GROMACS .gro file of C-alpha atoms in nm:
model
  153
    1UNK     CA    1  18.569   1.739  23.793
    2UNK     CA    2  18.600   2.063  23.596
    3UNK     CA    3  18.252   2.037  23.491
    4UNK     CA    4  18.131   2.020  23.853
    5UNK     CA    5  18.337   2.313  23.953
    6UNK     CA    6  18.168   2.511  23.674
    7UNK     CA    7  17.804   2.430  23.797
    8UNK     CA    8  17.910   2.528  24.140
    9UNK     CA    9  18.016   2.856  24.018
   10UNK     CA   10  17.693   2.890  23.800
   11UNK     CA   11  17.503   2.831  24.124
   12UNK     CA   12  17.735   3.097  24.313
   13UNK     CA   13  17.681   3.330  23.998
   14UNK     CA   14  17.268   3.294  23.991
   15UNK     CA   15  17.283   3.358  24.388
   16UNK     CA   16  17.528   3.665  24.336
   17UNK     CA   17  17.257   3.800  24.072
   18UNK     CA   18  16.979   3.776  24.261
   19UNK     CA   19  17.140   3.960  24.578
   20UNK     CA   20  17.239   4.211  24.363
   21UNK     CA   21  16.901   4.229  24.212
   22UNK     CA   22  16.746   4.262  24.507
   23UNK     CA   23  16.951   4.536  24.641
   24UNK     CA   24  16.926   4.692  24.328
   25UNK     CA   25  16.510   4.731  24.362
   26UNK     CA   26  16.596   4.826  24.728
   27UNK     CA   27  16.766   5.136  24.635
   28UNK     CA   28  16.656   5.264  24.347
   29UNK     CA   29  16.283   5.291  24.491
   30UNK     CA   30  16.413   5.520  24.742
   31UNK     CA   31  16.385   5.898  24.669
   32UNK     CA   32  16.762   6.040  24.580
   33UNK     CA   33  16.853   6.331  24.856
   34UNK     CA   34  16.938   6.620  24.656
   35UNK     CA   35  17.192   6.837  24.787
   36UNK     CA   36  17.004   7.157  24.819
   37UNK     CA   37  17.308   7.365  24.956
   38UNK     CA   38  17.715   7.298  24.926
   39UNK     CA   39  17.784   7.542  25.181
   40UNK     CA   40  17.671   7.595  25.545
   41UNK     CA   41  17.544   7.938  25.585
   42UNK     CA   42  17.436   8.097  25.935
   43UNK     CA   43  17.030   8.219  25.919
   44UNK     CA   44  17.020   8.621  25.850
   45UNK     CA   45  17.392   8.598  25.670
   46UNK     CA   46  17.450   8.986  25.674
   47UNK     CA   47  17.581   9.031  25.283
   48UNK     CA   48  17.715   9.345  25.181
   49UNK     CA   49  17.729   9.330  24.785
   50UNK     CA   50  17.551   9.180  24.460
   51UNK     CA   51  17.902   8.987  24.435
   52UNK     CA   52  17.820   8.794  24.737
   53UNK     CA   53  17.450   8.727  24.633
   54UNK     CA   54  17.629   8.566  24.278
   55UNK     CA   55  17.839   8.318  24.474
   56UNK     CA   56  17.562   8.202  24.687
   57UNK     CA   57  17.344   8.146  24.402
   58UNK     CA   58  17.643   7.932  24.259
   59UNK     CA   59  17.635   7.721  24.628
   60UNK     CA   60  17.243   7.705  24.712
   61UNK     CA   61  17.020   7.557  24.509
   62UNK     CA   62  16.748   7.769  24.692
   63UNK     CA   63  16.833   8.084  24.827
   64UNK     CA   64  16.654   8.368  24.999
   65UNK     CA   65  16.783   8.747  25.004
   66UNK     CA   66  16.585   8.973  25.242
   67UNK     CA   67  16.639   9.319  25.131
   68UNK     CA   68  16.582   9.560  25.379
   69UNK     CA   69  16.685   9.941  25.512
   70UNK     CA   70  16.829  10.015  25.847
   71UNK     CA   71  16.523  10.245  25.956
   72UNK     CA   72  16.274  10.058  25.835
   73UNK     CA   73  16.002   9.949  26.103
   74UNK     CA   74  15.826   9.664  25.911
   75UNK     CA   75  16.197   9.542  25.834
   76UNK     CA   76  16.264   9.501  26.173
   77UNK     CA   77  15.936   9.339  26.253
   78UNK     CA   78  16.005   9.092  25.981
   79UNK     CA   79  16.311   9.059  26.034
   80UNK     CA   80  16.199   8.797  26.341
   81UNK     CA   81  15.995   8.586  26.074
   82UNK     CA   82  16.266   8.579  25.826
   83UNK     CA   83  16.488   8.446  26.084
   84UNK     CA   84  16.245   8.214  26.235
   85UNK     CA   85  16.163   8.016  25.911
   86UNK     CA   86  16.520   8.012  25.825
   87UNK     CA   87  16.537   7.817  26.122
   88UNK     CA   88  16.340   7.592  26.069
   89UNK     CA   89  16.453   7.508  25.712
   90UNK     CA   90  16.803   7.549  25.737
   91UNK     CA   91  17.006   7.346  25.536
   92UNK     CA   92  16.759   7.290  25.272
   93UNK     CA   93  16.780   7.624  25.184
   94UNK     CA   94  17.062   7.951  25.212
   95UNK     CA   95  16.857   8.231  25.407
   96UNK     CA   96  17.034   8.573  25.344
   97UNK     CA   97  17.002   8.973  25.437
   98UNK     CA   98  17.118   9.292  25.185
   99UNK     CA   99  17.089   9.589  25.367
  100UNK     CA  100  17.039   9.853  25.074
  101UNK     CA  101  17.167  10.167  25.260
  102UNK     CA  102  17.520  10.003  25.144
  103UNK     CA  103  17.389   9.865  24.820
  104UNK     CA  104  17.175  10.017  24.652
  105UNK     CA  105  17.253   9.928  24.298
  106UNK     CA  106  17.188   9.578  24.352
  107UNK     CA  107  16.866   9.654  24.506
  108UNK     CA  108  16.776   9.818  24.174
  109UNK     CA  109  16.984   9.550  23.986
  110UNK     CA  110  16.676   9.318  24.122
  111UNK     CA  111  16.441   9.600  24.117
  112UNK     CA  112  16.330   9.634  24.494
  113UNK     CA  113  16.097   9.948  24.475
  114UNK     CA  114  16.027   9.862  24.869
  115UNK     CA  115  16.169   9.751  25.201
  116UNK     CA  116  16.167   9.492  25.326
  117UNK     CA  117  16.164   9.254  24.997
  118UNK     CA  118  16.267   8.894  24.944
  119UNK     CA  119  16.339   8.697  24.646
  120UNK     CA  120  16.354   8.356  24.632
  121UNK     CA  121  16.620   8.209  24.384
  122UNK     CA  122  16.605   7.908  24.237
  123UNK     CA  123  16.900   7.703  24.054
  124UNK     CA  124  17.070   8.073  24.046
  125UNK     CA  125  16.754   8.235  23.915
  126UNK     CA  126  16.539   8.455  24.036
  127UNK     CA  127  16.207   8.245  24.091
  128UNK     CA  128  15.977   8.462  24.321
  129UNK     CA  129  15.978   8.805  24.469
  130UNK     CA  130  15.790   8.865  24.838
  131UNK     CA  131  15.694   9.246  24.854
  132UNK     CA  132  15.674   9.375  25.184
  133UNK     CA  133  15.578   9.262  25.565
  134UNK     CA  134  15.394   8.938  25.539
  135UNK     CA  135  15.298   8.736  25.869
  136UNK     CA  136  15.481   8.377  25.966
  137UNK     CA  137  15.269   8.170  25.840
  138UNK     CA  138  15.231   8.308  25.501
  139UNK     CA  139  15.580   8.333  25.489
  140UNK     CA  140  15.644   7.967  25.564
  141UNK     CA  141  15.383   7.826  25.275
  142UNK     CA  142  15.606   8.033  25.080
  143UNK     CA  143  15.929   7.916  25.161
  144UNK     CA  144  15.803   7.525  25.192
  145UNK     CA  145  15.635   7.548  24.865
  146UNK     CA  146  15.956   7.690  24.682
  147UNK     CA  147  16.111   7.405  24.860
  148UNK     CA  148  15.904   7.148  24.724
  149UNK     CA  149  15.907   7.280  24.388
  150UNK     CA  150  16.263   7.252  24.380
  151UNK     CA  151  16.348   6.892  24.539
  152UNK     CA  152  16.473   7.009  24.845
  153UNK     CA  153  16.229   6.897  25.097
   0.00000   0.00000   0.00000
């Protein structure tokens, strides 16, 4: 009797196994989401110190900080692109704004020689730096190739 209970558990074992096998080769050839950013940030975050830009590198595994001036004309004029694409990737990405009329160290810290500017940072490092006005679409390749680069598509 004992020894039939045992193969009946064997059986129950071998069918377990394979379940578990199966699931296993289910899930593991399914691409991991990486958590790109711990924190929900509006689009165009208005930031008004370096501090700020430290603790959203901490939070954001890609982050973008626009640097612009208040009477800048090709600030304003990107300013509609910068929000636009941070539309459209939010949540993969943190998409910030330093205006350096009431920073200016930090713009120098990163050293923005012009207006508007964006880095892109990367794991908390600064990865790529966008000089000036530059037109949607260019903008976009950018920002979906930085994206790619770092898992967070």
């Amino acid at each position: 009797m004992q020894g039939r209970t045992w193969c009946v558990n064997m059986e129950i074992d071998e069918d377990i196994s394979a379940i578990l096998d199966k699931l296993a080769r289910k899930y593991s050839s399914r691409p991991i989401a990486r958590l790109c950013c711990s924190i929900e940030l509006p689009i165009g975050y208005e930031i008004r110190s370096g501090r700020e830009i430290e603790e959203l590198r901490r939070n954001c595994r890609v982050l973008f900080v626009n640097f612009y001036s208040t009477h800048c004309p090709y600030c304003k004029i990107f300013h509609k692109v910068f929000i636009d694409v941070g539309r459209k990737y939010m949540g993969r990405a943190g998409f910030i704004r330093l205006n350096i009329d009431y920073d200016i160290e930090t713009a120098w810290k990163y050293n923005i020689m012009s207006t508007p500017s964006t880095i892109a940072f990367v794991d908390g490092k600064p990865a790529t730096l966008i000089p000036g006005y530059i037109p949607h679409e260019t903008f976009e390749m950018i920002v979906r190739r930085i994206l790619s680069e770092a898992g967070c598509t």
